[in-house]
Short mmCIF file of C-alpha atoms in Angstrom, two decimals:
data_model
loop_
_atom_site.label_atom_id
_atom_site.label_comp_id
_atom_site.label_asym_id
_atom_site.label_seq_id
_atom_site.Cartn_x
_atom_site.Cartn_y
_atom_site.Cartn_z
CA UNK C 237 -22.11 10.48 -11.49
CA UNK C 238 -23.08 7.51 -9.26
CA UNK C 239 -21.40 7.39 -5.92
CA UNK C 240 -21.73 3.85 -5.53
CA UNK C 241 -20.21 1.51 -8.16
CA UNK C 242 -23.01 0.00 -10.40
CA UNK C 243 -23.55 -3.67 -9.83
CA UNK C 244 -23.24 -5.77 -12.75
CA UNK C 245 -26.58 -6.73 -14.55
CA UNK C 246 -26.04 -10.50 -13.95
CA UNK C 247 -26.38 -9.84 -10.31
CA UNK C 248 -29.62 -7.76 -10.42
CA UNK C 249 -32.03 -10.64 -9.78
CA UNK C 250 -29.90 -12.13 -7.17
CA UNK C 251 -29.58 -8.66 -5.43
CA UNK C 252 -33.32 -8.38 -5.50
CA UNK C 253 -33.87 -11.66 -3.99
CA UNK C 254 -31.27 -10.67 -1.26
CA UNK C 255 -33.17 -7.67 -0.45
CA UNK C 256 -36.33 -9.69 0.20
CA UNK C 257 -34.37 -11.82 2.59
CA UNK C 258 -32.60 -8.97 4.18
CA UNK C 259 -35.80 -7.08 4.52
CA UNK C 260 -37.65 -9.68 6.43
CA UNK C 261 -34.74 -10.29 8.85
CA UNK C 262 -35.85 -7.50 11.33
CA UNK C 263 -39.28 -9.24 11.66
CA UNK C 264 -37.69 -12.66 12.01
CA UNK C 265 -35.10 -11.50 14.59
CA UNK C 266 -37.72 -9.72 16.71
CA UNK C 267 -39.93 -12.61 16.40
CA UNK C 268 -37.44 -14.65 17.89
CA UNK C 269 -36.69 -12.34 20.55
CA UNK C 270 -40.34 -12.05 21.37
CA UNK C 271 -40.81 -15.72 21.63
CA UNK C 272 -37.81 -16.31 23.77
CA UNK C 273 -38.38 -13.41 26.22
CA UNK C 274 -35.76 -11.13 24.68
CA UNK C 275 -38.35 -8.33 24.11
CA UNK C 276 -39.03 -7.42 27.69
CA UNK C 277 -42.05 -8.14 29.89
CA UNK C 278 -44.77 -7.06 27.36
CA UNK C 279 -43.46 -8.96 24.17
CA UNK C 280 -46.69 -8.59 22.11
CA UNK C 281 -47.03 -4.99 22.28
CA UNK C 282 -43.27 -4.47 21.66
CA UNK C 283 -43.33 -6.77 18.63
CA UNK C 284 -46.37 -5.17 17.30
CA UNK C 285 -44.86 -1.67 17.47
CA UNK C 286 -41.50 -2.75 16.06
CA UNK C 287 -43.28 -4.32 13.06
CA UNK C 288 -45.21 -1.10 12.50
CA UNK C 289 -41.98 1.04 12.74
CA UNK C 290 -40.41 -1.44 10.33
CA UNK C 291 -43.41 -1.22 7.81
CA UNK C 292 -42.95 2.86 7.90
CA UNK C 293 -39.29 2.37 7.32
CA UNK C 294 -39.78 0.40 4.07
CA UNK C 295 -42.38 2.74 2.89
CA UNK C 296 -39.89 5.55 3.55
CA UNK C 297 -37.37 3.30 1.37
CA UNK C 298 -39.75 3.13 -1.41
CA UNK C 299 -40.32 6.92 -1.46
CA UNK C 300 -36.49 7.48 -1.40
CA UNK C 301 -35.92 5.74 -4.77
CA UNK C 302 -37.00 8.63 -6.85
CA UNK C 303 -35.07 11.25 -5.27
CA UNK C 304 -32.07 9.09 -5.09
CA UNK C 305 -32.22 8.68 -8.71
CA UNK C 306 -32.99 12.30 -9.52
CA UNK C 307 -30.45 13.94 -7.12
CA UNK C 308 -27.84 11.42 -6.53
CA UNK C 309 -27.94 9.52 -9.93
CA UNK C 310 -28.37 6.35 -8.10
CA UNK C 311 -30.73 4.11 -9.97
CA UNK C 312 -32.23 1.62 -7.52
CA UNK C 313 -35.67 1.47 -9.27
CA UNK C 314 -35.22 -2.24 -9.62
CA UNK C 315 -35.48 -2.48 -6.04
CA UNK C 316 -38.73 -0.42 -5.48
CA UNK C 317 -41.09 -3.32 -6.11
CA UNK C 318 -39.34 -5.51 -3.48
CA UNK C 319 -39.23 -2.47 -0.79
CA UNK C 320 -42.91 -1.81 -1.38
CA UNK C 321 -43.85 -5.35 -1.10
CA UNK C 322 -41.89 -5.78 2.12
CA UNK C 323 -43.50 -2.72 3.53
CA UNK C 324 -46.79 -4.31 2.62
CA UNK C 325 -45.74 -7.68 4.44
CA UNK C 326 -44.73 -5.66 7.46
CA UNK C 327 -48.06 -3.77 7.61
CA UNK C 328 -49.80 -7.16 7.32
CA UNK C 329 -47.65 -8.89 10.17
CA UNK C 330 -48.32 -5.50 12.25
CA UNK C 331 -52.10 -6.00 12.07
CA UNK C 332 -51.87 -9.62 12.37
CA UNK C 333 -50.11 -9.30 15.68
CA UNK C 334 -52.38 -6.74 16.95
CA UNK C 335 -55.59 -8.77 15.97
CA UNK C 336 -54.26 -12.27 16.82
CA UNK C 337 -51.59 -11.81 19.55
CA UNK C 338 -52.70 -8.76 21.35
CA UNK C 339 -56.65 -8.66 20.90
CA UNK C 340 -56.62 -12.69 20.74
CA UNK C 341 -58.84 -12.64 17.63
CA UNK C 342 -61.66 -10.63 19.33
CA UNK C 343 -63.25 -9.56 16.24
CA UNK C 344 -65.60 -7.41 18.05
CA UNK C 345 -62.93 -5.61 19.70
CA UNK C 346 -60.93 -5.35 16.58
CA UNK C 347 -63.93 -4.09 14.70
CA UNK C 348 -64.68 -1.52 17.36
CA UNK C 349 -61.14 -0.05 17.31
CA UNK C 350 -61.44 0.33 13.53
CA UNK C 351 -64.79 2.02 13.81
CA UNK C 352 -64.15 4.11 16.83
CA UNK C 353 -60.52 4.92 17.22
CA UNK C 354 -59.11 7.55 14.33
CA UNK C 355 -55.58 6.09 14.47
CA UNK C 356 -56.64 2.55 14.13
CA UNK C 357 -59.17 3.63 11.41
CA UNK C 358 -56.36 5.26 9.42
CA UNK C 359 -54.07 2.35 9.93
CA UNK C 360 -56.50 -0.03 8.63
CA UNK C 361 -57.43 2.18 5.69
CA UNK C 362 -53.56 2.02 4.78
CA UNK C 363 -53.53 -1.80 4.82
CA UNK C 364 -56.52 -1.83 2.63
CA UNK C 365 -55.04 0.72 0.07
CA UNK C 366 -51.73 -1.25 0.12
CA UNK C 367 -53.78 -4.38 -1.06
CA UNK C 368 -54.25 -3.12 -4.61
CA UNK C 369 -50.78 -2.08 -4.90
CA UNK C 370 -49.45 -5.41 -3.83
CA UNK C 371 -51.80 -7.21 -6.19
CA UNK C 372 -50.82 -5.05 -9.14
CA UNK C 373 -47.09 -5.30 -8.42
CA UNK C 374 -46.44 -7.84 -10.97
CA UNK C 375 -45.17 -7.11 -14.52
CA UNK C 376 -48.28 -8.56 -16.15
CA UNK C 377 -50.52 -5.87 -14.29
CA UNK C 378 -47.85 -3.16 -14.95
CA UNK C 379 -48.15 -3.96 -18.66
CA UNK C 380 -51.98 -4.44 -18.67
CA UNK C 381 -52.85 -1.26 -16.62
CA UNK C 382 -50.44 1.12 -18.48
CA UNK C 383 -50.79 4.57 -17.53
CA UNK C 384 -53.52 3.58 -14.93
CA UNK C 385 -50.92 1.54 -13.24
CA UNK C 386 -48.88 4.74 -12.46
CA UNK C 387 -52.03 6.56 -11.25
CA UNK C 388 -52.96 3.72 -8.97
CA UNK C 389 -49.60 3.66 -7.47
CA UNK C 390 -49.50 7.09 -6.48
CA UNK C 391 -51.79 5.75 -3.60
CA UNK C 392 -48.56 5.27 -1.89
CA UNK C 393 -48.28 9.00 -1.17
CA UNK C 394 -51.62 8.69 0.84
CA UNK C 395 -50.54 5.61 2.46
CA UNK C 396 -47.24 7.19 3.57
CA UNK C 397 -49.26 10.24 4.97
CA UNK C 398 -51.68 8.00 6.82
CA UNK C 399 -48.85 5.83 8.17
CA UNK C 400 -47.33 8.93 9.51
CA UNK C 401 -50.67 9.97 11.13
CA UNK C 402 -51.13 6.62 12.67
CA UNK C 403 -47.78 6.73 14.12
CA UNK C 404 -48.00 10.23 15.65
CA UNK C 405 -51.41 9.41 17.18
CA UNK C 406 -50.26 6.17 18.49
CA UNK C 407 -47.53 7.39 20.80
CA UNK C 408 -48.25 9.38 23.93
CA UNK C 409 -45.85 12.07 23.05
CA UNK C 410 -43.69 13.00 19.88
CA UNK C 411 -40.16 12.28 20.75
CA UNK C 412 -37.08 12.10 18.70
CA UNK C 413 -37.62 8.68 17.09
CA UNK C 414 -41.23 9.37 15.85
CA UNK C 415 -40.17 12.80 14.81
CA UNK C 416 -37.25 11.54 12.59
CA UNK C 417 -39.59 9.22 10.72
CA UNK C 418 -42.34 11.87 10.34
CA UNK C 419 -39.94 14.38 9.09
CA UNK C 420 -38.35 12.10 6.56
CA UNK C 421 -41.79 11.12 5.21
CA UNK C 422 -42.93 15.04 4.95
CA UNK C 423 -39.51 15.66 3.20
CA UNK C 424 -39.95 12.90 0.83
CA UNK C 425 -43.54 13.85 0.13
CA UNK C 426 -42.65 17.65 -0.24
CA UNK C 427 -39.84 16.69 -2.87
CA UNK C 428 -42.64 15.33 -5.23
CA UNK C 429 -44.31 18.88 -6.35
CA UNK C 430 -40.74 20.21 -6.54
CA UNK C 431 -39.47 17.41 -8.67
CA UNK C 432 -40.21 18.86 -11.94
CA UNK C 433 -38.70 22.58 -11.36
CA UNK C 434 -35.60 20.87 -9.87
CA UNK C 435 -35.13 18.47 -12.79
CA UNK C 436 -36.05 21.21 -15.37
CA UNK C 437 -33.25 23.36 -13.41
CA UNK C 438 -30.73 20.70 -13.48
CA UNK C 439 -31.34 20.02 -17.25
CA UNK C 440 -31.22 23.79 -18.01
CA UNK C 441 -27.74 23.95 -16.24
CA UNK C 442 -26.28 21.08 -18.29
CA UNK C 443 -23.86 22.75 -20.83
CA UNK C 444 -25.20 20.67 -23.74
CA UNK C 445 -28.62 21.87 -23.21
CA UNK C 446 -27.38 25.45 -22.87
CA UNK C 447 -25.75 25.18 -26.32
CA UNK C 448 -28.93 23.64 -27.85
CA UNK C 449 -30.93 26.37 -26.37
CA UNK C 450 -28.82 29.18 -27.43
CA UNK C 451 -29.07 28.04 -31.06
CA UNK C 452 -32.94 28.46 -30.96
CA UNK B 53 -31.01 -1.89 51.03
CA UNK B 54 -33.28 -4.22 53.02
CA UNK B 55 -36.21 -2.52 54.41
CA UNK B 56 -38.43 -4.20 57.33
CA UNK B 57 -42.09 -3.59 57.56
CA UNK B 58 -45.02 -5.09 59.40
CA UNK B 59 -47.46 -7.40 57.33
CA UNK B 60 -50.94 -5.93 56.51
CA UNK B 61 -54.16 -7.09 55.54
CA UNK B 62 -53.85 -5.45 52.02
CA UNK B 63 -52.65 -8.53 50.09
CA UNK B 64 -54.78 -9.64 47.13
CA UNK B 65 -54.87 -13.38 46.58
CA UNK B 66 -53.01 -13.03 43.16
CA UNK B 67 -49.54 -13.77 41.93
CA UNK B 68 -46.86 -11.10 42.31
CA UNK B 69 -45.48 -9.72 39.08
CA UNK B 70 -41.76 -10.89 39.18
CA UNK B 71 -39.43 -8.39 40.67
CA UNK B 72 -37.35 -8.22 37.38
CA UNK B 73 -40.68 -7.03 35.69
CA UNK B 74 -41.36 -4.51 38.24
CA UNK B 75 -38.03 -2.95 38.18
CA UNK B 76 -37.24 -2.98 34.24
CA UNK B 77 -40.72 -2.29 32.92
CA UNK B 78 -41.42 1.25 33.77
CA UNK B 79 -42.96 4.50 32.85
CA UNK B 80 -40.95 7.28 34.35
CA UNK B 81 -40.41 9.77 31.37
CA UNK B 82 -37.68 11.66 33.67
CA UNK B 83 -35.34 9.02 32.59
CA UNK B 84 -36.94 8.55 29.01
CA UNK B 85 -39.93 7.25 27.24
CA UNK B 86 -39.36 3.66 26.53
CA UNK B 87 -40.03 0.96 29.10
CA UNK B 88 -36.54 -0.07 29.45
CA UNK B 89 -35.07 3.40 29.88
CA UNK B 90 -35.73 4.09 33.45
CA UNK B 91 -33.76 0.98 34.68
CA UNK B 92 -31.04 1.73 32.15
CA UNK B 93 -30.85 5.55 32.72
CA UNK B 94 -31.50 5.97 36.39
CA UNK B 95 -27.99 4.95 37.58
CA UNK B 96 -26.81 8.46 38.22
CA UNK B 97 -29.82 9.36 40.29
CA UNK B 98 -29.24 10.31 43.93
CA UNK B 99 -32.13 9.51 46.21
CA UNK B 100 -30.32 10.59 49.42
CA UNK B 101 -30.23 13.01 51.07
CA UNK B 102 -33.59 13.79 50.31
CA UNK B 103 -36.48 15.74 52.01
CA UNK B 104 -40.10 16.45 51.20
CA UNK B 105 -41.85 19.96 51.92
CA UNK B 106 -45.51 19.76 53.08
CA UNK B 107 -46.85 23.03 52.92
CA UNK B 108 -49.91 25.12 51.92
CA UNK B 109 -53.16 25.23 53.74
CA UNK B 110 -51.83 23.57 56.89
CA UNK B 111 -51.21 24.71 60.32
CA UNK B 112 -47.78 23.32 60.83
CA UNK B 113 -45.97 23.28 57.44
CA UNK B 114 -42.54 21.39 57.60
CA UNK B 115 -40.12 19.38 55.93
CA UNK B 116 -39.73 15.57 56.27
CA UNK B 117 -36.20 14.17 56.01
CA UNK B 118 -35.57 10.67 54.50
CA UNK B 119 -34.30 9.54 57.86
CA UNK B 120 -37.51 10.55 59.43
CA UNK B 121 -39.68 8.77 56.54
CA UNK B 122 -38.00 5.61 56.93
CA UNK B 123 -39.19 5.61 60.68
CA UNK B 124 -42.85 6.03 59.89
CA UNK B 125 -45.09 2.91 60.61
CA UNK B 126 -44.04 0.83 57.47
CA UNK B 127 -46.39 -1.69 56.26
CA UNK B 128 -46.36 -4.42 53.42
CA UNK B 129 -49.03 -3.40 50.80
CA UNK B 130 -49.54 -5.54 48.07
CA UNK B 131 -51.53 -3.95 45.43
CA UNK B 132 -52.64 -4.33 41.73
CA UNK B 133 -51.24 -1.49 39.60
CA UNK B 134 -53.27 -0.72 36.44
CA UNK B 135 -51.54 1.44 33.76
CA UNK B 136 -53.62 3.59 31.65
CA UNK B 137 -51.86 2.07 28.73
CA UNK B 138 -53.76 -1.33 29.28
CA UNK B 139 -51.26 -3.34 31.20
CA UNK B 140 -51.16 -4.10 34.94
CA UNK B 141 -49.02 -5.66 37.68
CA UNK B 142 -49.22 -6.82 41.21
CA UNK B 143 -46.48 -5.10 43.33
CA UNK B 144 -45.66 -5.78 47.16
CA UNK B 145 -44.90 -2.01 48.17
CA UNK B 146 -43.67 -0.92 51.44
CA UNK B 147 -44.89 2.26 52.81
CA UNK B 148 -47.30 4.18 55.09
CA UNK B 149 -50.62 5.78 54.65
CA UNK B 150 -50.30 9.19 53.32
CA UNK B 151 -52.69 10.36 56.04
CA UNK B 152 -49.99 9.92 58.63
CA UNK B 153 -47.99 12.94 57.28
CA UNK B 154 -51.18 14.72 56.73
CA UNK B 155 -52.12 14.43 60.05
CA UNK B 156 -48.84 15.70 61.38
CA UNK B 157 -49.02 19.26 59.43
CA UNK B 158 -52.60 19.56 60.34
CA UNK B 159 -54.46 20.69 57.28
CA UNK B 160 -56.73 23.62 57.57
CA UNK B 161 -60.59 23.43 57.09
CA UNK B 162 -60.20 25.32 53.67
CA UNK B 163 -58.08 22.75 52.27
CA UNK B 164 -59.60 20.60 49.81
CA UNK B 165 -56.92 19.21 47.40
CA UNK B 166 -53.41 17.96 47.66
CA UNK B 167 -50.89 18.54 44.92
CA UNK B 168 -47.58 16.68 44.53
CA UNK B 169 -44.41 17.57 42.67
CA UNK B 170 -41.58 15.51 41.32
CA UNK B 171 -37.99 16.55 41.56
CA UNK B 172 -36.35 18.29 38.87
CA UNK B 173 -32.62 17.32 38.17
CA UNK B 174 -31.72 17.39 34.49
CA UNK B 175 -28.13 16.29 35.31
CA UNK B 176 -29.37 13.08 36.94
CA UNK B 177 -32.52 12.59 35.02
CA UNK B 178 -31.52 12.51 31.16
CA UNK B 179 -35.12 12.64 30.13
CA UNK B 180 -35.21 16.14 31.52
CA UNK B 181 -32.72 17.60 29.30
CA UNK B 182 -32.05 17.89 25.35
CA UNK B 183 -34.39 18.39 22.54
CA UNK B 184 -37.96 16.78 22.35
CA UNK B 185 -38.68 16.44 26.05
CA UNK B 186 -41.95 14.54 26.22
CA UNK B 187 -43.46 16.62 29.11
CA UNK B 188 -42.92 19.80 30.83
CA UNK B 189 -41.24 19.55 34.22
CA UNK B 190 -41.78 19.22 37.26
CA UNK B 191 -44.29 16.38 36.88
CA UNK B 192 -47.09 17.17 39.02
CA UNK B 193 -50.25 15.34 40.25
CA UNK B 194 -53.13 15.95 42.53
CA UNK B 195 -55.87 14.21 44.67
CA UNK B 196 -58.89 15.35 46.42
CA UNK B 197 -58.23 15.60 50.17
CA UNK B 198 -60.46 12.76 50.94
CA UNK B 199 -58.81 10.59 48.39
CA UNK B 200 -55.53 11.60 49.78
CA UNK B 201 -56.74 10.48 53.25
CA UNK B 202 -58.04 7.32 52.15
CA UNK B 203 -56.38 4.26 53.92
CA UNK B 204 -55.49 2.72 50.60
CA UNK B 205 -53.41 5.59 49.60
CA UNK B 206 -49.83 5.29 50.69
CA UNK B 207 -46.44 6.94 50.28
CA UNK B 208 -44.15 3.97 49.32
CA UNK B 209 -40.57 3.96 50.13
CA UNK B 210 -39.78 0.21 48.97
CA UNK B 211 -40.93 -2.80 47.02
CA UNK B 212 -40.09 -6.44 47.34
CA UNK B 213 -38.43 -6.12 50.66
CA UNK B 214 -35.98 -3.32 49.86
CA UNK B 215 -35.83 0.42 49.41
CA UNK B 216 -37.30 1.61 46.10
CA UNK B 217 -34.97 1.34 43.07
CA UNK B 218 -34.58 4.71 41.39
CA UNK B 219 -36.50 3.77 38.32
CA UNK B 220 -39.59 3.02 40.72
CA UNK B 221 -39.57 6.49 42.20
CA UNK B 222 -36.82 6.47 44.88
CA UNK B 223 -36.70 7.44 47.42
CA UNK B 224 -40.52 8.19 48.04
CA UNK B 225 -43.62 7.90 45.85
CA UNK B 226 -47.35 7.77 45.96
CA UNK B 227 -49.27 4.70 45.28
CA UNK B 228 -53.17 5.29 44.76
CA UNK B 229 -54.13 1.60 43.81
CA UNK B 230 -57.53 2.47 42.21
CA UNK B 231 -56.20 5.04 39.88
CA UNK B 232 -54.31 4.70 36.51
CA UNK B 233 -50.53 4.26 37.29
CA UNK B 234 -49.69 7.89 36.28
CA UNK B 235 -51.60 9.40 39.11
CA UNK B 236 -48.95 7.47 41.56
CA UNK B 237 -46.22 10.38 41.19
CA UNK B 238 -42.67 9.32 41.77
CA UNK B 239 -39.75 10.93 43.66
CA UNK B 240 -41.67 13.39 45.34
CA UNK B 241 -40.13 16.71 46.85
CA UNK B 242 -43.38 18.85 47.60
CA UNK B 243 -46.73 18.21 48.87
CA UNK B 244 -49.24 21.15 49.12
CA UNK B 245 -52.58 21.33 50.45
CA UNK B 246 -54.61 23.65 48.30
CA UNK B 247 -58.32 24.96 47.87
CA UNK B 248 -58.71 24.58 43.99
CA UNK B 249 -58.24 21.45 41.98
CA UNK B 250 -54.56 21.31 41.15
CA UNK B 251 -53.04 21.24 37.78
CA UNK B 252 -51.80 17.72 36.79
CA UNK B 253 -49.28 16.87 34.06
CA UNK B 254 -50.98 14.54 31.78
CA UNK B 255 -54.23 16.40 31.88
CA UNK B 256 -52.39 19.46 31.07
CA UNK B 257 -50.70 17.55 28.07
CA UNK B 258 -53.93 16.10 26.80
CA UNK B 259 -57.18 16.68 28.74
CA UNK B 260 -59.36 14.68 26.37
CA UNK B 261 -57.30 11.60 27.35
CA UNK B 262 -56.39 12.05 30.83
CA UNK B 263 -58.80 13.35 33.43
CA UNK B 264 -58.11 14.62 36.93
CA UNK B 265 -59.71 11.68 38.46
CA UNK B 266 -58.35 8.77 36.33
CA UNK B 267 -60.19 6.07 38.32
CA UNK B 268 -59.60 2.75 36.69
CA UNK B 269 -62.91 2.25 34.73
CA UNK B 270 -63.53 -0.45 32.36
CA UNK B 271 -66.56 1.33 31.17
CA UNK B 272 -64.97 4.50 30.18
CA UNK B 273 -62.60 3.91 27.18
CA UNK B 274 -59.50 5.87 26.65
CA UNK B 275 -60.15 7.86 23.30
CA UNK B 276 -57.58 5.82 21.67
CA UNK B 277 -58.29 2.33 23.14
CA UNK B 278 -60.58 0.25 25.26
CA UNK B 279 -59.91 0.02 28.93
CA UNK B 280 -62.12 -2.97 29.25
CA UNK B 281 -59.34 -5.44 29.53
CA UNK B 282 -55.60 -5.42 30.67
CA UNK B 283 -52.49 -7.28 29.99
CA UNK B 284 -50.86 -8.71 33.19
CA UNK B 285 -47.18 -8.07 32.62
CA UNK B 286 -45.00 -11.29 33.19
CA UNK B 287 -47.64 -13.66 32.30
CA UNK B 288 -47.59 -15.59 29.09
CA UNK B 289 -45.17 -14.14 26.86
CA UNK B 290 -45.91 -13.81 23.14
CA UNK B 291 -48.49 -16.73 22.81
CA UNK B 292 -49.52 -16.99 26.40
CA UNK B 293 -52.56 -15.85 28.33
CA UNK B 294 -55.47 -13.84 27.15
CA UNK B 295 -56.04 -10.29 28.46
CA UNK B 296 -57.88 -10.17 31.74
CA UNK B 297 -60.87 -7.93 32.31
CA UNK B 298 -60.43 -4.78 34.14
CA UNK B 299 -62.31 -4.14 37.34
CA UNK B 300 -63.98 -0.96 38.34
CA UNK B 301 -61.55 1.09 40.58
CA UNK B 302 -59.16 -1.55 39.83
CA UNK B 303 -60.87 -4.21 42.12
CA UNK B 304 -60.95 -1.66 45.13
CA UNK B 305 -64.55 -0.53 44.49
CA UNK B 306 -65.72 -1.73 47.95
CA UNK B 307 -63.37 0.33 49.51
CA UNK B 308 -63.52 3.51 47.56
CA UNK B 309 -66.63 3.77 45.31
CA UNK B 310 -68.42 5.77 48.21
CA UNK B 311 -65.86 8.41 47.60
CA UNK B 312 -67.60 9.24 44.39
CA UNK B 313 -71.13 8.97 45.20
CA UNK B 314 -73.25 11.28 43.12
CA UNK B 315 -70.30 12.03 40.84
CA UNK B 316 -70.68 11.12 36.96
CA UNK B 317 -67.77 8.97 36.49
CA UNK B 318 -68.21 9.40 32.62
CA UNK B 319 -67.85 13.12 32.88
CA UNK B 320 -65.30 13.01 35.48
CA UNK B 321 -63.00 10.39 34.07
#
C-alpha cells in the first residue's frame, strides 16, 4: 500500500533527529543570509516574514500526517511531534525577531501592537496556544494526560486557523503564495470532519469487511 | 543614460540611500509584489517612445512627448521617501516641478484636483497578467490642485544622475515627498484635471487603511502598524541601527502644513 518503501525500524530514531536538523536549516540559512547582506536591504523584515512562513509550513506538515496515513497509507506518525515542535520553534523565532530586531525590544510598542492590531493579537494568541502543546509533547505527558492529551492537542486546529488569518491580514494583497498556503490549511482542516465518513467508506469497500457484513 | 540637471536647494543634510538599494528594493506591483520583483522583471519594459496626455478641465489639452519632457528645466532634488509600510530612503531625483506642465495647459477655474494614470502593458509588465493580480489596473492616483502645484511636487525622469531605471517608474513618475510613497505614481501616461476628488488605487482597495491624502503622519497609525517610526533602508543590516522617528509631513511640515490648515488630519488620513 505504501508508495514509499518503509524505513527499517532501527533508523526511526535517527530519522527523527535528522528531521529536527533539516527542519531548522531554513532558519539557519536565512539567518546567515540576513546577517551577511543576502536578504536585501530590509533584512529584519525579510527574515521575520520568512520565519513566519516556515512556521506555517511546519504547521501544515503536522496536519498532513493524518490524511497521509488515512489516504496514502504512509505512516509518518513518528515525525509529528518533531514537526509540531519545529513549528513552535519557528513561531518563537518569528516573534523574537519581531520584538528584538524589528521593534528593538520596545515593549510598549510590542504590547501596543498585540493589544490594538488584530493580526498581531491573533498571531500572539497562536504563540501562547502553542506553549502548552510544546510543554506536553513528551511521552510522560502523553501517558499522564491520556485522553485529555488528545483533547488539548486539538488546539492545533485553532492555531492553524489563527496562523492563516494572521498571514492573510499581514499581507497587503492575497497573491499566489499566501493563497496556496491558506488553501492547503483550509483543505487539511476540512478533511477532519470528513475523516470518519471517508474511513468508514474505505473500510466498507474492503472485500473482507463486505463478507463479514453479509454474514450478519 | 546620464542626465544633466542643475543643483537645487532641495537637499536634506542626510546620507543618501545607496543606489543599489534604491533600484532593487521597490514596490511596483505591475512587475510583482515582492521587493526584488521590479528590478528582476522590468527588463522587457520599453520606456521609449513615450508620451503623457494632459487633459480634462484645461484650456489647452495636449500630449507631451518624452523628447520634450527631457528638455524641461531639470533640477537635482534630493528628497526623503517614506513608504506606508514603515521604511524610508533618501533619494537624489532629477525632475521638474509638476506646475511647469500644469501652467502650459492652463487649468480652468473649475479644476480642483489632478488625477494620474499608469501605463497598462501586460505583455511588458508581468504583474499585470495571470491569476491573482494584486490590484486592478491601471494604477491611478490623485492630488488636490494646490498640492499638485506645490513647488515640492515634481515629475521625476531620473535618479542618481541617470534616467529612471524601469523599476523606479521610467520614463516619468510623480514624486510628492510629504506623502506616503504609493502616492508617487510611476510610469505616467495620463494626467487629467478634474472637479471631483479622483479615485485612487489603494483607497479603492482598502479605504480604511489608505486615504486620499496619505500625508506622512506619525500620530495617525496605519490600522495594522504604528507609523511613529521608520526603518531607513540600507542602514544597519540585521543588528544595526534602531528605527528612527517619523516626522510630520515627512519633515516637510514647514513647506506644506499650511495646505491643510483647518483640515482634520485624523479624519482625512
